[in-house]
PDB file of C-alpha atoms and ligand atoms in Angstrom:
ATOM      1  CA  MET G  23       8.324   2.847  -5.905  1.00  0.00           C
ATOM      2  CA  PRO G  24       7.028   4.951  -8.861  1.00  0.00           C
ATOM      3  CA  VAL G  25       9.522   5.675 -11.614  1.00  0.00           C
ATOM      4  CA  ILE G  26       9.524   9.035 -13.385  1.00  0.00           C
ATOM      5  CA  THR G  27       8.912   8.513 -17.106  1.00  0.00           C
ATOM      6  CA  SER G  28      10.919   9.984 -19.969  1.00  0.00           C
ATOM      7  CA  LEU G  29       7.757  11.842 -21.050  1.00  0.00           C
ATOM      8  CA  HIS G  30       7.823  13.841 -17.831  1.00  0.00           C
ATOM      9  CA  LEU G  31      11.571  14.415 -18.065  1.00  0.00           C
ATOM     10  CA  GLU G  32      11.068  15.813 -21.581  1.00  0.00           C
ATOM     11  CA  LYS G  33       8.445  18.260 -20.313  1.00  0.00           C
ATOM     12  CA  PHE G  34      10.974  19.629 -17.868  1.00  0.00           C
ATOM     13  CA  GLN G  35      13.768  19.842 -20.462  1.00  0.00           C
ATOM     14  CA  GLU G  36      11.467  21.606 -22.965  1.00  0.00           C
ATOM     15  CA  SER G  37      10.409  24.214 -20.438  1.00  0.00           C
ATOM     16  CA  ASP G  38      13.954  24.671 -19.098  1.00  0.00           C
ATOM     17  CA  ARG G  39      12.892  23.823 -15.560  1.00  0.00           C
ATOM     18  CA  ARG G  40      14.841  21.739 -13.085  1.00  0.00           C
ATOM     19  CA  LEU G  41      13.386  18.542 -11.709  1.00  0.00           C
ATOM     20  CA  THR G  42      14.524  19.165  -8.131  1.00  0.00           C
ATOM     21  CA  PRO G  43      14.260  16.426  -5.450  1.00  0.00           C
ATOM     22  CA  GLN G  44      11.179  18.239  -4.085  1.00  0.00           C
ATOM     23  CA  ARG G  45       9.477  18.264  -7.492  1.00  0.00           C
ATOM     24  CA  GLN G  46      10.421  14.609  -8.018  1.00  0.00           C
ATOM     25  CA  ALA G  47       8.762  13.762  -4.701  1.00  0.00           C
ATOM     26  CA  VAL G  48       5.526  15.523  -5.728  1.00  0.00           C
ATOM     27  CA  LEU G  49       5.567  13.787  -9.109  1.00  0.00           C
ATOM     28  CA  LYS G  50       6.048  10.373  -7.491  1.00  0.00           C
ATOM     29  CA  ALA G  51       3.236  11.077  -5.032  1.00  0.00           C
ATOM     30  CA  PHE G  52       0.979  11.762  -8.021  1.00  0.00           C
ATOM     31  CA  MET G  53       1.976   8.594  -9.819  1.00  0.00           C
ATOM     32  CA  GLU G  54       1.018   6.701  -6.685  1.00  0.00           C
ATOM     33  CA  LEU G  55      -2.301   8.448  -5.937  1.00  0.00           C
ATOM     34  CA  SER G  56      -3.609   9.907  -9.216  1.00  0.00           C
ATOM     35  CA  ARG G  57      -6.565   7.514  -9.460  1.00  0.00           C
ATOM     36  CA  GLU G  58      -7.803   8.637  -6.061  1.00  0.00           C
ATOM     37  CA  HIS G  59      -7.901  12.279  -7.230  1.00  0.00           C
ATOM     38  CA  PRO G  60      -5.894  13.496  -4.222  1.00  0.00           C
ATOM     39  CA  THR G  61      -6.170  16.878  -2.536  1.00  0.00           C
ATOM     40  CA  ALA G  62      -3.091  19.096  -2.165  1.00  0.00           C
ATOM     41  CA  GLU G  63      -2.888  18.067   1.482  1.00  0.00           C
ATOM     42  CA  THR G  64      -2.851  14.340   0.594  1.00  0.00           C
ATOM     43  CA  ILE G  65      -0.098  14.974  -1.949  1.00  0.00           C
ATOM     44  CA  TYR G  66       1.900  16.905   0.640  1.00  0.00           C
ATOM     45  CA  HIS G  67       1.863  13.975   3.073  1.00  0.00           C
ATOM     46  CA  ALA G  68       2.709  11.429   0.347  1.00  0.00           C
ATOM     47  CA  ALA G  69       5.530  13.627  -1.020  1.00  0.00           C
ATOM     48  CA  ARG G  70       7.170  13.751   2.427  1.00  0.00           C
ATOM     49  CA  ARG G  71       7.675   9.999   2.243  1.00  0.00           C
ATOM     50  CA  TYR G  72       9.909  10.525  -0.810  1.00  0.00           C
ATOM     51  CA  CYS G  73      11.540  13.744   0.376  1.00  0.00           C
ATOM     52  CA  PRO G  74      11.152  14.319   4.148  1.00  0.00           C
ATOM     53  CA  THR G  75      12.374  17.925   3.960  1.00  0.00           C
ATOM     54  CA  VAL G  76       9.769  19.148   1.449  1.00  0.00           C
ATOM     55  CA  GLY G  77       7.567  21.907   2.902  1.00  0.00           C
ATOM     56  CA  ARG G  78       3.868  22.526   2.453  1.00  0.00           C
ATOM     57  CA  ALA G  79       4.397  25.828   0.585  1.00  0.00           C
ATOM     58  CA  THR G  80       6.794  24.117  -1.855  1.00  0.00           C
ATOM     59  CA  VAL G  81       4.246  21.369  -2.548  1.00  0.00           C
ATOM     60  CA  TYR G  82       1.487  23.926  -3.242  1.00  0.00           C
ATOM     61  CA  ARG G  83       3.794  25.935  -5.548  1.00  0.00           C
ATOM     62  CA  THR G  84       4.792  22.720  -7.332  1.00  0.00           C
ATOM     63  CA  LEU G  85       1.106  21.847  -7.889  1.00  0.00           C
ATOM     64  CA  ASP G  86       0.619  25.239  -9.577  1.00  0.00           C
ATOM     65  CA  LEU G  87       3.734  24.671 -11.695  1.00  0.00           C
ATOM     66  CA  PHE G  88       2.666  21.144 -12.739  1.00  0.00           C
ATOM     67  CA  THR G  89      -0.791  22.477 -13.649  1.00  0.00           C
ATOM     68  CA  GLN G  90       0.745  25.206 -15.832  1.00  0.00           C
ATOM     69  CA  MET G  91       3.021  22.621 -17.457  1.00  0.00           C
ATOM     70  CA  GLY G  92       0.055  20.342 -18.217  1.00  0.00           C
ATOM     71  CA  ILE G  93       1.429  17.459 -16.117  1.00  0.00           C
ATOM     72  CA  ILE G  94      -1.592  17.472 -13.804  1.00  0.00           C
ATOM     73  CA  VAL G  95      -5.164  18.762 -14.118  1.00  0.00           C
ATOM     74  CA  LYS G  96      -7.881  19.606 -11.630  1.00  0.00           C
ATOM     75  CA  ALA G  97     -10.472  16.861 -11.158  1.00  0.00           C
ATOM     76  CA  PRO G  98     -14.156  17.730 -10.680  1.00  0.00           C
ATOM     77  CA  THR G  99     -15.586  17.550  -7.151  1.00  0.00           C
ATOM     78  CA  LEU G 100     -18.987  17.969  -5.550  1.00  0.00           C
ATOM     79  CA  ASN G 101     -18.133  20.943  -3.320  1.00  0.00           C
ATOM     80  CA  GLY G 102     -15.581  22.635  -5.575  1.00  0.00           C
ATOM     81  CA  SER G 103     -12.604  21.673  -3.371  1.00  0.00           C
ATOM     82  CA  ALA G 104      -9.362  21.294  -5.325  1.00  0.00           C
ATOM     83  CA  ARG G 105      -8.478  17.745  -6.289  1.00  0.00           C
ATOM     84  CA  TYR G 106      -5.894  16.783  -8.867  1.00  0.00           C
ATOM     85  CA  GLU G 107      -4.902  13.947 -11.175  1.00  0.00           C
ATOM     86  CA  MET G 108      -2.303  13.235 -13.830  1.00  0.00           C
ATOM     87  CA  ASN G 109      -3.176  14.633 -17.249  1.00  0.00           C
ATOM     88  CA  ARG G 110      -3.583  11.413 -19.212  1.00  0.00           C
ATOM     89  CA  SER G 111      -5.956   9.789 -21.723  1.00  0.00           C
ATOM     90  CA  PRO G 112      -9.434  11.373 -21.709  1.00  0.00           C
ATOM     91  CA  HIS G 113     -11.876   9.793 -19.304  1.00  0.00           C
ATOM     92  CA  SER G 114     -15.133  10.768 -17.669  1.00  0.00           C
ATOM     93  CA  HIS G 115     -15.786  11.267 -13.986  1.00  0.00           C
ATOM     94  CA  PHE G 116     -18.585  10.168 -11.731  1.00  0.00           C
ATOM     95  CA  VAL G 117     -19.211  12.268  -8.614  1.00  0.00           C
ATOM     96  CA  CYS G 118     -21.253  10.595  -5.874  1.00  0.00           C
ATOM     97  CA  LEU G 119     -23.906  12.897  -4.390  1.00  0.00           C
ATOM     98  CA  LYS G 120     -23.827  11.046  -1.075  1.00  0.00           C
ATOM     99  CA  CYS G 121     -20.165  10.370  -0.178  1.00  0.00           C
ATOM    100  CA  GLY G 122     -18.751  13.073  -2.449  1.00  0.00           C
ATOM    101  CA  ARG G 123     -16.058  10.806  -3.919  1.00  0.00           C
ATOM    102  CA  THR G 124     -14.856  11.363  -7.470  1.00  0.00           C
ATOM    103  CA  TYR G 125     -14.522   8.146  -9.474  1.00  0.00           C
ATOM    104  CA  GLU G 126     -13.068   7.339 -12.877  1.00  0.00           C
ATOM    105  CA  PHE G 127     -15.996   6.523 -15.130  1.00  0.00           C
ATOM    106  CA  GLN G 128     -15.644   4.824 -18.506  1.00  0.00           C
ATOM    107  CA  ARG G 129     -18.156   5.340 -21.250  1.00  0.00           C
ATOM    108  CA  THR G 130     -17.393   3.784 -24.599  1.00  0.00           C
ATOM    109  CA  GLN G 131     -19.600   5.922 -26.894  1.00  0.00           C
ATOM    110  CA  GLU G 132     -17.485   9.016 -26.396  1.00  0.00           C
ATOM    111  CA  PRO G 133     -15.281   9.944 -29.357  1.00  0.00           C
ATOM    112  CA  LEU G 134     -11.655   9.505 -28.355  1.00  0.00           C
ATOM    113  CA  GLY G 135      -8.828  11.757 -29.404  1.00  0.00           C
ATOM    114  CA  LYS G 136      -8.760  14.791 -31.635  1.00  0.00           C
ATOM    115  CA  TYR G 137     -11.606  15.492 -34.057  1.00  0.00           C
ATOM    116  CA  THR G 138     -13.322  18.436 -35.758  1.00  0.00           C
ATOM    117  CA  ASN G 139     -17.107  18.673 -35.767  1.00  0.00           C
ATOM    118  CA  GLU G 140     -19.338  19.875 -38.673  1.00  0.00           C
ATOM    119  CA  GLU G 141     -19.208  23.474 -37.438  1.00  0.00           C
ATOM    120  CA  GLY G 142     -15.413  23.523 -37.454  1.00  0.00           C
ATOM    121  CA  PHE G 143     -14.728  23.240 -33.719  1.00  0.00           C
ATOM    122  CA  GLU G 144     -11.524  21.276 -33.181  1.00  0.00           C
ATOM    123  CA  VAL G 145     -11.827  19.096 -30.071  1.00  0.00           C
ATOM    124  CA  LEU G 146      -8.642  17.993 -28.280  1.00  0.00           C
ATOM    125  CA  SER G 147     -10.208  16.362 -25.255  1.00  0.00           C
ATOM    126  CA  THR G 148     -13.578  15.862 -23.634  1.00  0.00           C
ATOM    127  CA  SER G 149     -14.585  15.875 -20.004  1.00  0.00           C
ATOM    128  CA  THR G 150     -17.995  14.670 -18.924  1.00  0.00           C
ATOM    129  CA  ILE G 151     -19.123  14.572 -15.313  1.00  0.00           C
ATOM    130  CA  PHE G 152     -21.825  12.172 -14.198  1.00  0.00           C
ATOM    131  CA  PHE G 153     -23.628  12.728 -10.901  1.00  0.00           C
ATOM    132  CA  GLY G 154     -25.459  10.072  -8.904  1.00  0.00           C
ATOM    133  CA  TYR G 155     -24.877   7.387  -6.288  1.00  0.00           C
ATOM    134  CA  CYS G 156     -21.857   5.075  -6.240  1.00  0.00           C
ATOM    135  CA  PRO G 157     -22.309   1.287  -5.670  1.00  0.00           C
ATOM    136  CA  ALA G 158     -21.333   1.558  -1.982  1.00  0.00           C
ATOM    137  CA  CYS G 159     -23.835   4.364  -1.293  1.00  0.00           C
ATOM    138  CA  ARG G 160     -26.672   2.623  -3.157  1.00  0.00           C
ATOM    139  CA  GLU G 161     -26.679  -0.261  -0.669  1.00  0.00           C
TER     140      GLU G 161
HETATM  141 ZN1  LIG I 282     -20.828   7.238  -2.688  1.00  0.00          ZN
HETATM  142 ZN1  LIG I 283      -9.849  11.004 -13.239  1.00  0.00          ZN
END
């Protein structure tokens, strides 16, 4: 079962928000499914396993709250539907044009972390999206 980290607890303390059982359930659902870039609906069903009384409206409100707090971010998709993931170390995404899945995609050349370019733009994170065909769809 996923364990809520002290980093997340700090975010709640800083912002003076309560980590209610419903919010804990949504957070745990994310820790379980983040790599799959779940939809709100997927998160709702997973959250009910941790807190059977949590309602759909509460889950959707919690997703908005977590996004505002920087705990989760929206992941890119082919058709613009909302998918989410934990806000963690920068990584690129690969979106398959055939099956529409969003994959994690590692590319080593990308500068990691914070840097300032020659023109004075300070970069905190990068997000590159690659489009093409995933290994399963290429067969
Ligand atoms: Zn595919
Ligand atoms: Zn991702």
